């Protein structure tokens, strides 16, 4: 790491934080953004993220950051790194914190003329960083992000707060005395998704209880799979609504935040539930990273881990039964 400690009072321009690409990871940066806000209470703090993230941060106004869409990721007519660097030059940025380990992001900061660039020494980008920290791969993501703020500033903080989102009240009230959201994932999620036959068994088990209305969540690529599950239940006059592919990210936050509880695989909606303080049962099969470094910092979350002896990643999650999931749910909301 660069040996010179950053003195926040001597930094005159704006501060930029470069967000990770996934929803759950972006939510986990919120405590670090709060630390930046405490260090720089009178300066503008910007976050640079993929355009779809803007609606997520509309539910994080209490962190006092301003969102800059990364136009390199526009679906139509994306900008290149040079044009994006020229855009950033107009924001008078003095320091940048890279929450992604991307070499291209470090190069973008350099091209934008930012003098203080903080990030982890990975992907051969150390020469581009003014403060290159050593990554501890065993640390939870939240700690990793907070350390990027705390260490270069001389470790002024001893603790941090959990990430929070502020959902708004929905225009259309939700049905049911008990409103349960489920994100079971589609085939696009690979071995993380909860298999169709087990999902159907779980939904039937839950819908057998009176006054429960089930809401299936997902993106547009998962809508048809969720509709198949929905129609199976509708045939039996069960209370279920398919919301997959029908909402923007901010409305997804509002929807999850207005639920009584949620069931989710290890993915972004699980982190949204935790940040909204919605009780959640997490179904943990073979994930994309060790659970210990991604698990939400929330008390009202029950994580069900597979105990499978299968060597097939797609079979591991089958070890978590619909009965175990429903038992955990009612333990949360009893």
C-alpha positions as semicolon CSV with decimal commas, in nm:
position;residue;x (nm);y (nm);z (nm)
1;X;0,000;0,000;0,000
2;X;0,111;0,358;-0,055
3;X;0,281;0,468;0,266
4;X;0,122;0,812;0,278
5;X;-0,193;0,830;0,491
6;X;-0,476;1,023;0,327
7;X;-0,588;1,321;0,536
8;X;-0,949;1,384;0,444
9;X;-0,931;1,751;0,537
10;X;-0,662;1,802;0,274
11;X;-0,870;1,653;-0,010
12;X;-1,049;1,937;-0,188
13;X;-1,237;1,771;-0,473
14;X;-1,511;1,510;-0,501
15;X;-1,479;1,143;-0,406
16;X;-1,569;0,859;-0,643
17;X;-1,652;0,498;-0,557
18;X;-1,655;0,241;-0,838
19;X;-1,923;-0,019;-0,773
20;X;-1,905;-0,395;-0,830
21;X;-2,112;-0,536;-1,116
22;X;-2,358;-0,750;-0,915
23;X;-2,652;-0,635;-0,701
24;X;-2,555;-0,819;-0,382
25;X;-2,198;-0,694;-0,399
26;X;-2,316;-0,336;-0,457
27;X;-2,539;-0,359;-0,148
28;X;-2,239;-0,476;0,052
29;X;-2,051;-0,155;-0,037
30;X;-2,307;0,060;0,148
31;X;-2,128;0,048;0,488
32;X;-1,807;0,162;0,319
33;X;-1,994;0,447;0,151
34;X;-2,119;0,551;0,494
35;X;-1,759;0,563;0,616
36;X;-1,670;0,786;0,320
37;X;-1,961;1,013;0,407
38;X;-1,829;1,043;0,764
39;X;-1,481;1,127;0,637
40;X;-1,600;1,377;0,375
41;X;-1,921;1,533;0,513
42;X;-1,898;1,850;0,303
43;X;-1,785;1,701;-0,027
44;X;-1,973;1,535;-0,307
45;X;-1,945;1,157;-0,312
46;X;-2,023;0,988;-0,641
47;X;-2,073;0,621;-0,720
48;X;-1,998;0,492;-1,069
49;X;-2,204;0,187;-1,162
50;X;-2,377;0,004;-1,442
51;X;-2,685;0,203;-1,549
52;X;-2,938;-0,045;-1,404
53;X;-2,791;0,016;-1,056
54;X;-2,930;0,372;-1,051
55;X;-3,273;0,248;-0,943
56;X;-3,118;0,047;-0,658
57;X;-2,943;0,357;-0,525
58;X;-3,270;0,552;-0,540
59;X;-3,356;0,343;-0,233
60;X;-3,027;0,433;-0,064
61;X;-3,065;0,811;-0,053
62;X;-2,975;0,815;0,317
63;X;-2,612;0,743;0,221
64;X;-2,589;1,083;0,052
65;X;-2,416;0,966;-0,266
66;X;-2,483;1,070;-0,625
67;X;-2,503;0,808;-0,899
68;X;-2,303;0,832;-1,222
69;X;-2,406;0,577;-1,489
70;X;-2,107;0,398;-1,637
71;X;-2,182;0,460;-2,003
72;X;-1,940;0,188;-2,109
73;X;-2,224;-0,050;-2,024
74;X;-2,509;0,110;-2,218
75;X;-2,692;-0,153;-2,420
76;X;-2,716;0,076;-2,721
77;X;-2,415;0,283;-2,828
78;X;-2,183;0,210;-2,531
79;X;-1,901;0,456;-2,468
80;X;-1,538;0,351;-2,478
81;X;-1,289;0,401;-2,197
82;X;-1,156;0,728;-2,344
83;X;-1,497;0,894;-2,378
84;X;-1,593;0,778;-2,028
85;X;-1,271;0,923;-1,887
86;X;-1,356;1,259;-2,043
87;X;-1,698;1,247;-1,875
88;X;-1,540;1,179;-1,535
89;X;-1,297;1,471;-1,576
90;X;-1,598;1,703;-1,553
91;X;-1,676;1,593;-1,197
92;X;-1,361;1,740;-1,032
93;X;-1,274;1,409;-0,863
94;X;-0,974;1,407;-0,628
95;X;-0,986;1,047;-0,503
96;X;-1,137;0,719;-0,619
97;X;-1,204;0,395;-0,431
98;X;-1,224;0,088;-0,653
99;X;-1,464;-0,168;-0,509
100;X;-1,398;-0,386;-0,815
101;X;-1,072;-0,564;-0,886
102;X;-1,078;-0,460;-1,251
103;X;-0,765;-0,349;-1,437
104;X;-0,981;-0,151;-1,681
105;X;-1,141;0,044;-1,396
106;X;-0,799;0,139;-1,261
107;X;-0,695;0,250;-1,610
108;X;-1,015;0,454;-1,642
109;X;-0,935;0,640;-1,320
110;X;-0,584;0,712;-1,444
111;X;-0,710;0,841;-1,779
112;X;-0,959;1,061;-1,592
113;X;-0,664;1,232;-1,420
114;X;-0,753;1,121;-1,068
115;X;-0,446;1,142;-0,846
116;X;-0,550;0,928;-0,548
117;X;-0,668;0,582;-0,657
118;X;-0,734;0,319;-0,388
119;X;-0,782;-0,049;-0,462
120;X;-0,661;-0,400;-0,400
121;X;-0,333;-0,510;-0,557
122;X;-0,472;-0,762;-0,804
123;X;-0,493;-0,822;-1,177
124;X;-0,157;-0,650;-1,243
125;X;-0,299;-0,306;-1,170
126;X;-0,079;-0,201;-0,875
127;X;0,125;0,048;-1,085
128;X;-0,197;0,238;-1,156
129;X;-0,292;0,269;-0,787
130;X;-0,167;0,531;-0,543
131;X;-0,273;0,304;-0,254
132;X;-0,258;-0,067;-0,336
133;X;-0,386;-0,283;-0,050
134;X;-0,320;-0,652;-0,005
135;X;-0,641;-0,851;-0,044
136;X;-0,741;-1,092;0,230
137;X;-0,957;-1,345;0,038
138;X;-1,097;-1,486;0,364
139;X;-1,263;-1,159;0,465
140;X;-1,634;-1,099;0,416
141;X;-1,702;-0,866;0,123
142;X;-1,830;-0,594;0,358
143;X;-1,498;-0,596;0,546
144;X;-1,306;-0,584;0,217
145;X;-1,493;-0,275;0,105
146;X;-1,468;-0,100;0,443
147;X;-1,094;-0,171;0,462
148;X;-1,047;0,013;0,131
149;X;-1,175;0,324;0,309
150;X;-1,039;0,267;0,658
151;X;-0,678;0,162;0,599
152;X;-0,562;0,437;0,359
153;X;-0,710;0,700;0,594
154;X;-0,510;0,575;0,894
155;X;-0,776;0,340;1,037
156;X;-1,002;0,601;1,200
157;X;-1,296;0,358;1,230
158;X;-1,333;0,057;1,457
159;X;-1,681;-0,055;1,348
160;X;-1,931;-0,016;1,066
161;X;-2,309;-0,042;1,030
162;X;-2,505;-0,302;0,837
163;X;-2,623;-0,208;0,486
164;X;-2,977;-0,075;0,469
165;X;-3,220;0,009;0,190
166;X;-3,537;0,213;0,234
167;X;-3,831;0,061;0,045
168;X;-4,128;0,275;-0,045
169;X;-4,493;0,185;-0,004
170;X;-4,633;0,006;-0,308
171;X;-4,910;0,173;-0,510
172;X;-5,098;-0,157;-0,532
173;X;-5,134;-0,327;-0,192
174;X;-5,015;-0,687;-0,170
175;X;-5,263;-0,969;-0,121
176;X;-5,283;-1,206;0,172
177;X;-5,252;-1,183;0,547
178;X;-4,905;-1,331;0,517
179;X;-4,714;-1,216;0,210
180;X;-4,424;-1,445;0,116
181;X;-4,185;-1,370;-0,170
182;X;-3,979;-1,644;-0,331
183;X;-3,677;-1,612;-0,555
184;X;-3,596;-1,968;-0,659
185;X;-3,392;-1,883;-0,966
186;X;-3,431;-2,006;-1,320
187;X;-3,199;-2,221;-1,528
188;X;-3,000;-1,905;-1,597
189;X;-2,870;-1,940;-1,239
190;X;-2,718;-2,280;-1,315
191;X;-2,658;-2,503;-1,013
192;X;-2,773;-2,227;-0,774
193;X;-3,139;-2,247;-0,880
194;X;-3,383;-2,454;-0,677
195;X;-3,498;-2,741;-0,905
196;X;-3,843;-2,720;-1,064
197;X;-3,989;-3,030;-0,899
198;X;-3,872;-2,923;-0,552
199;X;-3,990;-2,565;-0,614
200;X;-4,336;-2,693;-0,703
201;X;-4,345;-2,914;-0,393
202;X;-4,239;-2,618;-0,176
203;X;-4,503;-2,388;-0,323
204;X;-4,775;-2,649;-0,272
205;X;-4,666;-2,703;0,086
206;X;-4,670;-2,330;0,166
207;X;-4,995;-2,258;-0,016
208;X;-5,170;-2,522;0,194
209;X;-5,167;-2,277;0,486
210;X;-5,454;-2,031;0,509
211;X;-5,406;-1,657;0,456
212;X;-5,073;-1,697;0,274
213;X;-5,019;-1,539;-0,066
214;X;-4,706;-1,636;-0,258
215;X;-4,517;-1,401;-0,490
216;X;-4,265;-1,541;-0,737
217;X;-3,978;-1,308;-0,827
218;X;-3,722;-1,316;-1,105
219;X;-3,596;-1,128;-1,407
220;X;-3,732;-1,139;-1,761
221;X;-3,521;-1,447;-1,846
222;X;-3,691;-1,637;-1,562
223;X;-4,046;-1,520;-1,622
224;X;-4,161;-1,820;-1,827
225;X;-4,025;-2,070;-1,574
226;X;-4,201;-1,890;-1,291
227;X;-4,519;-1,878;-1,498
228;X;-4,507;-2,256;-1,539
229;X;-4,494;-2,292;-1,160
230;X;-4,772;-2,036;-1,122
231;X;-5,008;-2,217;-1,358
232;X;-4,953;-2,546;-1,176
233;X;-5,075;-2,379;-0,855
234;X;-5,357;-2,184;-1,017
235;X;-5,503;-2,515;-1,137
236;X;-5,538;-2,607;-0,770
237;X;-5,684;-2,268;-0,674
238;X;-5,373;-2,168;-0,479
239;X;-5,293;-1,803;-0,397
240;X;-4,990;-1,715;-0,606
241;X;-4,876;-1,424;-0,823
242;X;-4,594;-1,428;-1,076
243;X;-4,401;-1,099;-1,060
244;X;-4,094;-1,221;-1,248
245;X;-3,979;-0,982;-1,520
246;X;-4,243;-0,726;-1,431
247;X;-4,051;-0,467;-1,229
248;X;-3,749;-0,243;-1,218
249;X;-3,486;-0,280;-0,948
250;X;-3,629;-0,003;-0,729
251;X;-3,976;-0,163;-0,737
252;X;-3,813;-0,498;-0,655
253;X;-3,669;-0,336;-0,341
254;X;-4,012;-0,194;-0,254
255;X;-4,179;-0,531;-0,315
256;X;-3,935;-0,730;-0,101
257;X;-3,943;-0,460;0,168
258;X;-4,323;-0,487;0,193
259;X;-4,324;-0,865;0,233
260;X;-4,368;-1,046;0,563
261;X;-4,087;-1,286;0,471
262;X;-3,883;-1,414;0,182
263;X;-3,729;-1,737;0,058
264;X;-3,432;-1,694;-0,174
265;X;-3,138;-1,873;-0,325
266;X;-2,795;-1,713;-0,274
267;X;-2,839;-1,411;-0,502
268;X;-2,921;-1,040;-0,516
269;X;-3,280;-1,062;-0,381
270;X;-3,145;-1,230;-0,067
271;X;-2,919;-0,929;-0,004
272;X;-3,209;-0,692;-0,076
273;X;-3,421;-0,872;0,184
274;X;-3,143;-0,842;0,442
275;X;-3,095;-0,470;0,369
276;X;-3,472;-0,414;0,399
277;X;-3,483;-0,613;0,727
278;X;-3,729;-0,860;0,573
279;X;-3,701;-1,204;0,738
280;X;-3,541;-1,443;0,491
281;X;-3,470;-1,813;0,447
282;X;-3,163;-1,858;0,228
283;X;-3,122;-2,179;0,027
284;X;-2,748;-2,240;-0,007
285;X;-2,638;-2,494;-0,261
286;X;-2,304;-2,477;-0,441
287;X;-2,248;-2,102;-0,463
288;X;-2,018;-1,880;-0,663
289;X;-1,801;-1,803;-0,359
290;X;-1,765;-1,925;0,002
291;X;-2,076;-1,846;0,204
292;X;-1,863;-1,702;0,485
293;X;-1,758;-1,408;0,266
294;X;-2,101;-1,324;0,121
295;X;-2,354;-1,407;0,396
296;X;-2,576;-1,109;0,484
297;X;-2,506;-0,949;0,822
298;X;-2,862;-0,995;0,946
299;X;-3,013;-1,163;1,251
300;X;-3,351;-1,252;1,098
301;X;-3,203;-1,476;0,830
302;X;-3,187;-1,854;0,843
303;X;-2,938;-2,011;0,604
304;X;-3,004;-2,370;0,499
305;X;-2,680;-2,529;0,375
306;X;-2,674;-2,850;0,176
307;X;-2,512;-3,154;0,335
308;X;-2,500;-3,347;0,010
309;X;-2,229;-3,602;-0,067
310;X;-2,293;-3,572;-0,439
311;X;-2,003;-3,480;-0,667
312;X;-2,247;-3,310;-0,904
313;X;-2,287;-2,938;-0,832
314;X;-2,640;-2,936;-0,974
315;X;-2,749;-3,211;-0,732
316;X;-2,615;-3,053;-0,413
317;X;-2,904;-2,812;-0,363
318;X;-3,152;-3,101;-0,382
319;X;-3,036;-3,197;-0,033
320;X;-3,236;-2,901;0,102
321;X;-3,593;-3,028;0,121
322;X;-3,915;-2,828;0,082
323;X;-4,006;-2,943;0,434
324;X;-3,686;-2,797;0,581
325;X;-3,747;-2,468;0,400
326;X;-4,107;-2,435;0,517
327;X;-4,007;-2,522;0,875
328;X;-3,740;-2,252;0,871
329;X;-3,985;-1,999;0,726
330;X;-4,243;-2,053;0,999
331;X;-3,970;-2,043;1,261
332;X;-3,887;-1,693;1,136
333;X;-4,245;-1,563;1,126
334;X;-4,401;-1,752;1,415
